[in-house]
Coordinates of C-alpha atoms and ligand atoms in Angstrom, one line a residue:
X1 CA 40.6 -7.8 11.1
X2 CA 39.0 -10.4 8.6
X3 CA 41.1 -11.5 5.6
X4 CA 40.0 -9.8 2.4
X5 CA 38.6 -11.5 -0.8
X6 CA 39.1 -9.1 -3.9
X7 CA 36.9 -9.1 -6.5
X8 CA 36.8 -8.0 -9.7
X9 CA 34.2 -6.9 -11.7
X10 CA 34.1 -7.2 -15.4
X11 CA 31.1 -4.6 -16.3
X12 CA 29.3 -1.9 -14.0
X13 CA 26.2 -1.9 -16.0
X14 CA 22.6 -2.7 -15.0
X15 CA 23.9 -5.5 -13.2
X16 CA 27.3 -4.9 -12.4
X17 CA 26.1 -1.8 -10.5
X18 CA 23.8 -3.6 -7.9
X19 CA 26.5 -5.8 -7.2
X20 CA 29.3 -3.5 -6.6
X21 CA 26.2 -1.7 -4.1
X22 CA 25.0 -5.5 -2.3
X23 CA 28.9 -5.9 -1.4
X24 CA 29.4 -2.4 -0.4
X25 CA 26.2 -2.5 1.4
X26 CA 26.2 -5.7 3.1
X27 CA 30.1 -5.9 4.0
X28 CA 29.9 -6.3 7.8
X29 CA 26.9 -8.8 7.3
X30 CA 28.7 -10.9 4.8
X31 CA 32.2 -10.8 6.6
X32 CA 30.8 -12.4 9.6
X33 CA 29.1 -15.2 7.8
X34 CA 32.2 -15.6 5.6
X35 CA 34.9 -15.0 7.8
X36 CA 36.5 -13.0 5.1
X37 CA 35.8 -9.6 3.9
X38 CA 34.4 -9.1 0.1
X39 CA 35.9 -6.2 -1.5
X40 CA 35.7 -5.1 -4.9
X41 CA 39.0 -4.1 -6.0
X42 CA 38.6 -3.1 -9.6
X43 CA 35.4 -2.3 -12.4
X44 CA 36.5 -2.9 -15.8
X45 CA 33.7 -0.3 -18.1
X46 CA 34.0 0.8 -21.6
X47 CA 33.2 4.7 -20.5
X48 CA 35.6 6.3 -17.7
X49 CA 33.6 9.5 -17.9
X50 CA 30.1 8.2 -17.0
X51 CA 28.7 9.2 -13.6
X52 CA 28.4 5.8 -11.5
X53 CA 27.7 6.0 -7.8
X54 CA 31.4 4.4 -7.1
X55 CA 34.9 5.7 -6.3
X56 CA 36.4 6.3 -9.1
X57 CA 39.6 5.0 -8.5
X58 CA 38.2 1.7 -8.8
X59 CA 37.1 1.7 -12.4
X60 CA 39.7 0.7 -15.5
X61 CA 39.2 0.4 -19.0
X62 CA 42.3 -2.2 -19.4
X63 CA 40.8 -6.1 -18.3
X64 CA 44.5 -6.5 -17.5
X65 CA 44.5 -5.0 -14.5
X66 CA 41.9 -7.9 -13.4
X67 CA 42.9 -10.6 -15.3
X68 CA 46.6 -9.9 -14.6
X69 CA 46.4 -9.3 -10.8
X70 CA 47.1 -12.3 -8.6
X71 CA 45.4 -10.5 -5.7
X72 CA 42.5 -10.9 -7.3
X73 CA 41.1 -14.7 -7.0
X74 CA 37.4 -14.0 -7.8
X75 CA 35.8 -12.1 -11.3
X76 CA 32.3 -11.4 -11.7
X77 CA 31.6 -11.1 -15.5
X78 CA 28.3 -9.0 -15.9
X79 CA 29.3 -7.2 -19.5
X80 CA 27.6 -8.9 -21.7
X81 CA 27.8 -10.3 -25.3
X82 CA 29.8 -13.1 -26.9
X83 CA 33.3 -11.3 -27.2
X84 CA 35.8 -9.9 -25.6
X85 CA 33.3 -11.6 -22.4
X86 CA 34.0 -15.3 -23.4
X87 CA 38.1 -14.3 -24.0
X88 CA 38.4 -13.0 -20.6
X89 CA 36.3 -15.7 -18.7
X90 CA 38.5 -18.6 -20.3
X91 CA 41.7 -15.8 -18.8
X92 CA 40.6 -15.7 -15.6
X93 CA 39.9 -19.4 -15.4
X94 CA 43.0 -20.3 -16.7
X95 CA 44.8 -17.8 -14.6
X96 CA 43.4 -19.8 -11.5
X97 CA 40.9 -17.6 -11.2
X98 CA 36.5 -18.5 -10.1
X99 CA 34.3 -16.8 -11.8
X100 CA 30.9 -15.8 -11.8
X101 CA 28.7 -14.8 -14.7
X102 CA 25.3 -14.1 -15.9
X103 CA 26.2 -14.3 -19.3
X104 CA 23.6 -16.7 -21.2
X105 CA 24.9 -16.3 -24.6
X106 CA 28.6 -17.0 -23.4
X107 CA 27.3 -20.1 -21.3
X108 CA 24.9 -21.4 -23.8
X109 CA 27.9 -21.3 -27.0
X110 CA 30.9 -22.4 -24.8
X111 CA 29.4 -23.8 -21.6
X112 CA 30.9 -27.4 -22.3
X113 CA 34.3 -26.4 -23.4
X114 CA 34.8 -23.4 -20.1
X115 CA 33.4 -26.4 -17.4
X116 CA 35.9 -28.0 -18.9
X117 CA 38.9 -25.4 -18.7
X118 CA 37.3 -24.9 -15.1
X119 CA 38.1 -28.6 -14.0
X120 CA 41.3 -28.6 -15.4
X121 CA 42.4 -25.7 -13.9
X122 CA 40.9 -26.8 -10.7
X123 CA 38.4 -23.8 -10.3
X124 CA 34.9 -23.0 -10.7
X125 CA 32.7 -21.0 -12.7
X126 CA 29.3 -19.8 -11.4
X127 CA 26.6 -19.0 -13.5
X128 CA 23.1 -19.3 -11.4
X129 CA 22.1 -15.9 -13.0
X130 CA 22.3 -16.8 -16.5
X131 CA 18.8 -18.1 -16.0
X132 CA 15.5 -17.1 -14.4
X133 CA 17.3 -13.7 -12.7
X134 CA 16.9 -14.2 -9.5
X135 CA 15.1 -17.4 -9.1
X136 CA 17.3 -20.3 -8.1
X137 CA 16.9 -22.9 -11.2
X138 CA 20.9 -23.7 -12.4
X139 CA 21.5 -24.8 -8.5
X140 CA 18.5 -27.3 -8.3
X141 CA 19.7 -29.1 -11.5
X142 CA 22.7 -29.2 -10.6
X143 CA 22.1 -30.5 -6.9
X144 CA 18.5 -31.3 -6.3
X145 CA 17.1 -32.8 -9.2
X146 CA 20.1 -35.2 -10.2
X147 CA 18.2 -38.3 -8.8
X148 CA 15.9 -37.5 -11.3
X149 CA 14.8 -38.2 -14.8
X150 CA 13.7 -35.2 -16.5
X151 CA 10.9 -35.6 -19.0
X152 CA 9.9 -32.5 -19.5
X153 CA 10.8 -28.7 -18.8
X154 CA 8.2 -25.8 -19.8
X155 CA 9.2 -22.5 -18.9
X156 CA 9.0 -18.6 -19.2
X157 CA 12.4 -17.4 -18.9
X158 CA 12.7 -14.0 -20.7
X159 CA 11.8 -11.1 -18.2
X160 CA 11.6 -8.3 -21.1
X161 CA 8.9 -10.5 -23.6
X162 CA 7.0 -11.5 -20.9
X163 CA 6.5 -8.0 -19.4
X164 CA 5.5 -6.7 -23.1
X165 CA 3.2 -9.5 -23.5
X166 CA 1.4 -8.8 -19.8
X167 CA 1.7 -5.2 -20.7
X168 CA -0.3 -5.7 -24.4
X169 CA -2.6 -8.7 -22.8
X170 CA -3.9 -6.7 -20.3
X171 CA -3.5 -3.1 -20.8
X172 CA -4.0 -3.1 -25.0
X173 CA -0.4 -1.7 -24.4
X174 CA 1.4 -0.7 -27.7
X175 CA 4.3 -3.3 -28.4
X176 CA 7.1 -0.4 -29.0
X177 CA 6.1 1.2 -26.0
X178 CA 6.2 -1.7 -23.7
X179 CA 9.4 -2.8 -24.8
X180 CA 11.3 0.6 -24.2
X181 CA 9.4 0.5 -20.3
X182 CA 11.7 -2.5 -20.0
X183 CA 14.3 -1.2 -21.2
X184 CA 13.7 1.7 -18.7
X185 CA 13.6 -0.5 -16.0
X186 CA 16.5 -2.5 -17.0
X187 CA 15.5 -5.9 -17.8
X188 CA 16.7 -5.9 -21.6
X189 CA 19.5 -6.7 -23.0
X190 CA 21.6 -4.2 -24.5
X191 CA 20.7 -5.5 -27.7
X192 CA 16.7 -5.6 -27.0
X193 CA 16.4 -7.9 -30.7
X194 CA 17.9 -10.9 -27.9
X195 CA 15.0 -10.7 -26.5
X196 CA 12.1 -10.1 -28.4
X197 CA 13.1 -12.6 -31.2
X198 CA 13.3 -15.4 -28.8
X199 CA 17.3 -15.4 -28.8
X200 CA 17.7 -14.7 -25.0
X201 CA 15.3 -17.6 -24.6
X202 CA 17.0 -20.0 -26.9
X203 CA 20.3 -19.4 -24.7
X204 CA 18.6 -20.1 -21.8
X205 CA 16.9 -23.3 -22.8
X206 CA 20.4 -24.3 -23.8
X207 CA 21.8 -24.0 -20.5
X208 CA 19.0 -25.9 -19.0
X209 CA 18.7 -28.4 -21.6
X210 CA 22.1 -29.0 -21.2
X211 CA 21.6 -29.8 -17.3
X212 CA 18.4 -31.5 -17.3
X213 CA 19.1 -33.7 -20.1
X214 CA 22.5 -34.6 -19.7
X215 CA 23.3 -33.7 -23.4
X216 CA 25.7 -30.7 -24.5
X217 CA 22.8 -28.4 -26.4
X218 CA 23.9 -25.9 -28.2
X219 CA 21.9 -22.7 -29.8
X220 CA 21.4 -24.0 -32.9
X221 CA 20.0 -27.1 -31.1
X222 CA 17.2 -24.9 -29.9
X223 CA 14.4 -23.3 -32.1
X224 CA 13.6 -20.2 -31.6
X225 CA 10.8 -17.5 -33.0
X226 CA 10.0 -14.1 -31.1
X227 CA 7.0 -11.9 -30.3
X228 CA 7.6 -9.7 -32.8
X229 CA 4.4 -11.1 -35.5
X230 CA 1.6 -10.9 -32.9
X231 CA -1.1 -8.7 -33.1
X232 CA -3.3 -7.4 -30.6
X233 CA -6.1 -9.3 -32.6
X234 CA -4.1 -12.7 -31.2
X235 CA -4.9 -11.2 -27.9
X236 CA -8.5 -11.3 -28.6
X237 CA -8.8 -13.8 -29.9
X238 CA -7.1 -16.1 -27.2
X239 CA -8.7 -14.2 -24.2
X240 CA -11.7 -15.7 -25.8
X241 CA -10.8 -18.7 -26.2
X242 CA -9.7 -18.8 -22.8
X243 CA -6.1 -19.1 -23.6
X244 CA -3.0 -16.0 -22.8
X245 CA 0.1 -15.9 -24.8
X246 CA 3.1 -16.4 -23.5
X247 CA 6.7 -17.2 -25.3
X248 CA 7.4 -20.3 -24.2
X249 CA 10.5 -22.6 -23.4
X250 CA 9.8 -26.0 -24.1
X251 CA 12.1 -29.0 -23.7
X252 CA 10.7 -32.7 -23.7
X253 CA 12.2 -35.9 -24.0
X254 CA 10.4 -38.7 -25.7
X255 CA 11.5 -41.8 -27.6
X256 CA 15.2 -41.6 -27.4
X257 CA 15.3 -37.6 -28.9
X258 CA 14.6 -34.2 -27.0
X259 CA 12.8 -31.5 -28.2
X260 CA 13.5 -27.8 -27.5
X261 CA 11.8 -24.8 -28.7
X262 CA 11.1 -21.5 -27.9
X263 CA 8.1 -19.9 -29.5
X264 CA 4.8 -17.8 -28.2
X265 CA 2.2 -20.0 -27.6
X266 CA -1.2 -20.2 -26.2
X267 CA -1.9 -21.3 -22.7
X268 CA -5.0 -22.1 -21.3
X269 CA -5.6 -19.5 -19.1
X270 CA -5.6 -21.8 -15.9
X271 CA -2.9 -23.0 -15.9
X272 CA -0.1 -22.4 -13.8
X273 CA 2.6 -20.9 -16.2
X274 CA -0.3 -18.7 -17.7
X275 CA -0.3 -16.7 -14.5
X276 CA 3.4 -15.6 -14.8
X277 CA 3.2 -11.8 -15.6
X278 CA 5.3 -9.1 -16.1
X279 CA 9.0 -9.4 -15.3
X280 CA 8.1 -12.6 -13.3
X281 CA 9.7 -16.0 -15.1
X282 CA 8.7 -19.6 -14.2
X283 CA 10.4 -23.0 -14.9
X284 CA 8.2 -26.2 -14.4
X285 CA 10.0 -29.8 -14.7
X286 CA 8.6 -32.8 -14.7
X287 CA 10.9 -35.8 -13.0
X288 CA 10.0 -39.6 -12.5
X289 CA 10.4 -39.2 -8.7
X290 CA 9.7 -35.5 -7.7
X291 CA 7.0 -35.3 -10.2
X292 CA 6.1 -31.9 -11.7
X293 CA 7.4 -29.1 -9.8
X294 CA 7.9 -25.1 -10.6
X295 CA 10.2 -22.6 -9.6
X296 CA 9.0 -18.8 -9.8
X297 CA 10.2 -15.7 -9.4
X298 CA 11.4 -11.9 -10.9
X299 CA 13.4 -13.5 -14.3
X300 CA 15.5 -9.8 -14.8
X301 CA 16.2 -6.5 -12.6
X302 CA 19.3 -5.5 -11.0
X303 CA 18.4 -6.7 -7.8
X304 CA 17.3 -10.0 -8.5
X305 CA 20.1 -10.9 -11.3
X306 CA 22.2 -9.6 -8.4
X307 CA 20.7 -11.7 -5.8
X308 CA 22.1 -15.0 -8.1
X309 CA 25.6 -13.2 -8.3
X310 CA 26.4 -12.2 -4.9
X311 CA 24.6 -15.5 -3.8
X312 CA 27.4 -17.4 -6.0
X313 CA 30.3 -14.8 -5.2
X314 CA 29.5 -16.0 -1.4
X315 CA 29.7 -19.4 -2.1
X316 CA 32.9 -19.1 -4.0
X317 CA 34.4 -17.3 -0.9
X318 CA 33.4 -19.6 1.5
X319 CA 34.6 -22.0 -0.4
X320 CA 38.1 -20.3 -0.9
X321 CA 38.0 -19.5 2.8
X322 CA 37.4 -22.9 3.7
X323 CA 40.5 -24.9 0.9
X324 CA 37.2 -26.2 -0.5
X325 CA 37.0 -27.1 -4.7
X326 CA 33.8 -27.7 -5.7
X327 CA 33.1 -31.1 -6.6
X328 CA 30.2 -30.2 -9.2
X329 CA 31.1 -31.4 -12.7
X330 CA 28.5 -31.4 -15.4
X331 CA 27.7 -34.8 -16.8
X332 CA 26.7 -35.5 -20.2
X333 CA 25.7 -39.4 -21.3
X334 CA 24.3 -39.0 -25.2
X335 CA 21.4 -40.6 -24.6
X336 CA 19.2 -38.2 -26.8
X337 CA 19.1 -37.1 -30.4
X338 CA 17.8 -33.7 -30.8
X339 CA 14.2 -34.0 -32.4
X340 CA 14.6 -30.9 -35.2
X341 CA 11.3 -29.0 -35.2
X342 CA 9.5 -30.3 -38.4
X343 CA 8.9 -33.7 -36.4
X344 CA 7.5 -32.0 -33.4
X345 CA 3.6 -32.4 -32.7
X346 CA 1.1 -29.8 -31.5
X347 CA -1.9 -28.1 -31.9
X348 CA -2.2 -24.9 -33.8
X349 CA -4.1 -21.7 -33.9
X350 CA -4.6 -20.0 -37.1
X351 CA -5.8 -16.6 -37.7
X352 CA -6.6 -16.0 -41.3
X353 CA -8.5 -13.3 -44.0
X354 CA -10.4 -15.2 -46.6
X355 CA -13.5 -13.9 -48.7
X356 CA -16.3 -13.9 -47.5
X357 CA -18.5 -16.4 -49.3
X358 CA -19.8 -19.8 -49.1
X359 CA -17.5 -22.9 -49.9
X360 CA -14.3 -20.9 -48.5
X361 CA -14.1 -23.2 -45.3
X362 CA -14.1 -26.5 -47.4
X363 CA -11.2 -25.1 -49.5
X364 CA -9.5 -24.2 -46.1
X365 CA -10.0 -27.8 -44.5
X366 CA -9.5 -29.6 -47.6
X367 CA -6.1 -28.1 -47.6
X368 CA -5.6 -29.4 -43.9
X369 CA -7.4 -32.8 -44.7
X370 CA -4.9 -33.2 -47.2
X371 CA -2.2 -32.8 -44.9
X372 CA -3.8 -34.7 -42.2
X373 CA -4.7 -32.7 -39.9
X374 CA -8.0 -32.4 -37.7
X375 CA -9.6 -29.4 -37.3
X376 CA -10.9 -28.6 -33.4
X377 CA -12.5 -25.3 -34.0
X378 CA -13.3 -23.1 -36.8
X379 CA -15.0 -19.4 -35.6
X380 CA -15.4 -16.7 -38.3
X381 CA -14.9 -13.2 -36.4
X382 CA -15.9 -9.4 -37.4
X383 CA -15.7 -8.8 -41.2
X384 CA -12.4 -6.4 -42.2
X385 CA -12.0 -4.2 -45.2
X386 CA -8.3 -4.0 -46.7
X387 CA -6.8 -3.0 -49.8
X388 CA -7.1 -0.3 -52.5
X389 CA -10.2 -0.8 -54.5
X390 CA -11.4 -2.1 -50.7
X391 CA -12.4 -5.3 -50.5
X392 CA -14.4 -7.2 -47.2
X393 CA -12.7 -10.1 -45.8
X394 CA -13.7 -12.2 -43.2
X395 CA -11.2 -12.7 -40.2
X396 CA -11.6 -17.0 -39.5
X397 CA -10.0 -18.5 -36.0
X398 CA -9.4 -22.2 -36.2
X399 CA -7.3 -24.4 -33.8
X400 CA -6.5 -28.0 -34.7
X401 CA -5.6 -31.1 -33.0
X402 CA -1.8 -32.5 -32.4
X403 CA -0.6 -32.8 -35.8
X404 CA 3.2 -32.4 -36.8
X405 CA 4.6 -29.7 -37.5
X406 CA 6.1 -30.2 -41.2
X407 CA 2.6 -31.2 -41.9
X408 CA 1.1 -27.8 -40.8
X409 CA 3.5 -25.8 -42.3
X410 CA 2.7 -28.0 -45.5
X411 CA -1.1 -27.3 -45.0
X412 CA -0.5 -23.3 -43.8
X413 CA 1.4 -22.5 -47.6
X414 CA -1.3 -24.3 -49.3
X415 CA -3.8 -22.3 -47.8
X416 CA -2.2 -19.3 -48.1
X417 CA -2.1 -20.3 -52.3
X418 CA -5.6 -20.5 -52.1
X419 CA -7.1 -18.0 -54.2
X420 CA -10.1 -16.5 -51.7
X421 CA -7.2 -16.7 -48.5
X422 CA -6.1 -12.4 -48.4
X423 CA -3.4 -13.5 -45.7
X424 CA -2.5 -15.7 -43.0
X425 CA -2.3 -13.4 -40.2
X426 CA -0.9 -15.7 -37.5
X427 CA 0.2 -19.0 -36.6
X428 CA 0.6 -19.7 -33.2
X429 CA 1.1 -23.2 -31.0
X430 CA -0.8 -24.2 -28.7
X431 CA 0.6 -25.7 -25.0
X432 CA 0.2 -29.3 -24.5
Ligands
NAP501 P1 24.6 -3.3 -19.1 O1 23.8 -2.4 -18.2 O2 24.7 -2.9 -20.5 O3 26.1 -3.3 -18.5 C1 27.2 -3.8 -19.2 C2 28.5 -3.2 -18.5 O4 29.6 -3.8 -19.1 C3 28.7 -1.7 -18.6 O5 29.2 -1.2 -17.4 C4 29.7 -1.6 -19.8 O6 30.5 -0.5 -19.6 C5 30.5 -2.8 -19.6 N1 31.0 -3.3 -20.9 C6 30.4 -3.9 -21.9 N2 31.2 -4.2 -22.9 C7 32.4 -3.8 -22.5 C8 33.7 -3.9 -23.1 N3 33.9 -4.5 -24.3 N4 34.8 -3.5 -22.4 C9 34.6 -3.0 -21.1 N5 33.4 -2.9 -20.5 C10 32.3 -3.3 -21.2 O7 24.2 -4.8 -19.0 P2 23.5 -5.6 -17.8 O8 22.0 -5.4 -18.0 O9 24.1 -5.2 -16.5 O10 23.8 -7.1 -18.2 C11 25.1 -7.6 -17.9 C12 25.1 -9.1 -18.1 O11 24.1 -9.7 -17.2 C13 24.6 -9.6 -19.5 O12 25.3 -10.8 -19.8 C14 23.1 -9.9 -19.3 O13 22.7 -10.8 -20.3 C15 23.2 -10.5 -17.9 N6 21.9 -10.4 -17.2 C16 21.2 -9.2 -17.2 C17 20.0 -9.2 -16.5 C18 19.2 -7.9 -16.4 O14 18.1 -8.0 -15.9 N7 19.8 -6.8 -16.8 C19 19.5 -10.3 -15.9 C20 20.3 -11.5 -16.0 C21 21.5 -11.5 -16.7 P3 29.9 1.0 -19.7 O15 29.1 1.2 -18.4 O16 31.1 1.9 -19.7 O17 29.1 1.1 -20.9
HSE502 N1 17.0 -9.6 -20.9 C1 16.8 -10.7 -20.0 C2 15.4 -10.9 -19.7 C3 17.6 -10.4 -18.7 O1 14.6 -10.0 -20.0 O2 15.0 -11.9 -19.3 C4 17.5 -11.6 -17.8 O3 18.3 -12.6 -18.2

């Protein structure tokens, strides 16, 4: 009989679940390509009492019983969340443990410093899943791109905001209603605010900042603004313009400094990215020798988040069937600043209500003159009544040209202090 590989898992959620089932499942399959058998020895949960299609007997609510067990060389985290996750990754590692997680936030705060414990320690930890769910992104930076310079990285990586924003786009969908569908179907966080304010993203973009820019990025590094503001009028509007919106994670590195940002933005409607719907994700990178190339797939789910686990759990055992370390170490050569957002340049969509009467537009693109920016296009749309006495506005679409972003935001207050502007409704960035 095969030698056996125990495994602990630290969570039997969403996740955690599917991969307890793959191993189960595919045992005789996997032994024979391994040599060893996989077997999960022990679940850690919060909640001993929920039914869970397992045994039992393999479920604990102490992480001792993991972290302490030297029969155990592999731990899968899949709980979630900053704390107690982080503690017990940096245990098991430094118990001599590998570990595999698909925990962004954990990665994104303390990826440097837990590589580091991991080389130390003369282990490995595996985190393929923190990104793109089931599409295979954190092993092509790691391996397949190195020869490369990145320039530039554009991607959707939040499952949950880019299934609400298909769901709204295309089926008028209602944004509360679209979010607790994903929530249904497991692609959320358990915290949904992670995703829909751009936070899930942000950690993401970290992770893969980090690895195609050779720079230690942390969160704050990243800007980050959600999908909670738009309104189905910005859907309109940009199907009209021949754009979708998508939230959007942008790095680019230019002049010495790197830029990243996640934000919703408008993408012309042929391009690639802007045909990424539902739970589907998408990373495009640009490199000096491969050129621009794009990895796509389902970004959330049990089974594809499970497919990047069990995929690293295999490698780890063959690895630790074969007396192999793994001789990937992340390398990080300060060659960038971070460029903060203010200095970033784009164009800009603005959706606005101002009253209806002439000289209004001058006062509105005096105010961007002044900051010097260009208008592209200026299209008043259907006439609205608000307030109590009522009183008709008109609804006015402009986009600009590149301008930077301090500037706009400069221009955007000064119009909204313009007497005849009711509200700005909506500013939104547009792809470049
Ligand atoms: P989930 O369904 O909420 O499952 C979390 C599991 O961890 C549950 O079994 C929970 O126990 C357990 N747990 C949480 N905190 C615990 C604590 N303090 N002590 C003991 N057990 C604890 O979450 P999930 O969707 O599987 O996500 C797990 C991880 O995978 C997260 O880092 C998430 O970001 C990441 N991820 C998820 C997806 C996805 O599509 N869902 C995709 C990629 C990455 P109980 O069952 O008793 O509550
Ligand atoms: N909540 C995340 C998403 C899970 O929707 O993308 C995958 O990381």
């Amino acid at each position: 009989m095969a030698h056996v590989i125990r495994i602990g898992l630290l969570g039997l959620g969403v996740v955690g679940s599917a991969v307890a089932n793959a191993l189960m499942e595919k045992g005789d399959h996997l032994t024979g390509r391994i040599g060893r058998r996989l077997e999960v020895a022990r679940a850690l949960v919060r909640d001993g009492d929920k039914p869970r299609g397992v045994d039992r007997a393999l479920l604990t609510l102490d992480a001792d019983d993991i972290l302490d067990d030297p029969e155990i060389p592999i731990v899968v985290e899949v709980m979630g969340g900053e704390n107690p996750a982080h503690e017990y990754i940096v245990r098991a590692l430094r118990a001599g443990k590998h570990v595999v997680t698909a925990n962004k936030e954990v990665m994104a705060k303390h990826g440097p410093e837990i590589l580091s414990i991991a080389a130390d320690r003369g282990v490995d930890i595996s985190f393929e899943a923190s990104v793109g769910g089931g599409i295979p992104v954190i092993g092509p930076f790691k391996l397949d791109l190195v020869a490369n310079d990145i320039h530039e990285l554009r991607a959707i990586i939040n499952g949950t905001t880019n299934f609400v924003l298909t769901q709204m786009a295309t089926r008028g969908a209602d944004f509360a209603a679209a979010l607790a569908d994903a929530q249904r179907l497991g692609y959320a966080e358990p915290d949904p605010r992670s995703d829909v304010e751009g936070v899930d993203a942000a950690y993401k973009l970290a992770i893969l900042g980090s690895l195609a820019f050779h720079t230690v990025v942390r969160p704050a590094d990243v800007y980050h603004e959600g999908i909670t503001t738009l309104s189905p009028a910005d859907f309109r509007y940009a199907r009209e313009l021949g754009y979708v919106i998508k939230l959007l994670a942008i790095g680019r590195a230019r002049d010495g400094a790197v830029e990243l940002r996640v934000h919703p933005a408008l993408m012309p409607e042929s391009e690639m990215l802007a045909k990424v719907d539902g739970v589907f994700n998408a990373v495009e990178v640009e490199g000096d020798l491969v050129g621009r190339i794009l990895f796509y797939g389902r970004g959330a789910g049990a089974g594809p988040t499970c497919s990047a686990v069990v995929a690293d759990v295999i490698d780890l055992a063959q690895r630790l069937a074969a007396c192999q370390a793994s001789l990937w170490r992340p390398t990080y050569d300060g060659r960038y600043r971070f460029r903060p957002m203010d200095e970033v340049s784009t164009r800009y969509y603005v959706r606005l209500l101002a009253v209806d009467r002439p000289g209004v537009f001058a006062q509105i693109t005096r105010a961007l003159g002044d900051a010097q920016i260009s208008l592209a296009s200026v299209i008043q749309k259907q006439n609205l009544v608000v307030g109590d006495p009522p009183v008709e506005y008109a609804e006015i679409v402009l986009t600009t040209h590149e301008a930077v972003e301090a500037s706009m935001q400069t221009a955007i207050s000064a119009i909204a202090a313009l007497p005849v502007v009711h509200e700005v409704g909506s500013l939104i960035r547009v792809a470049s």
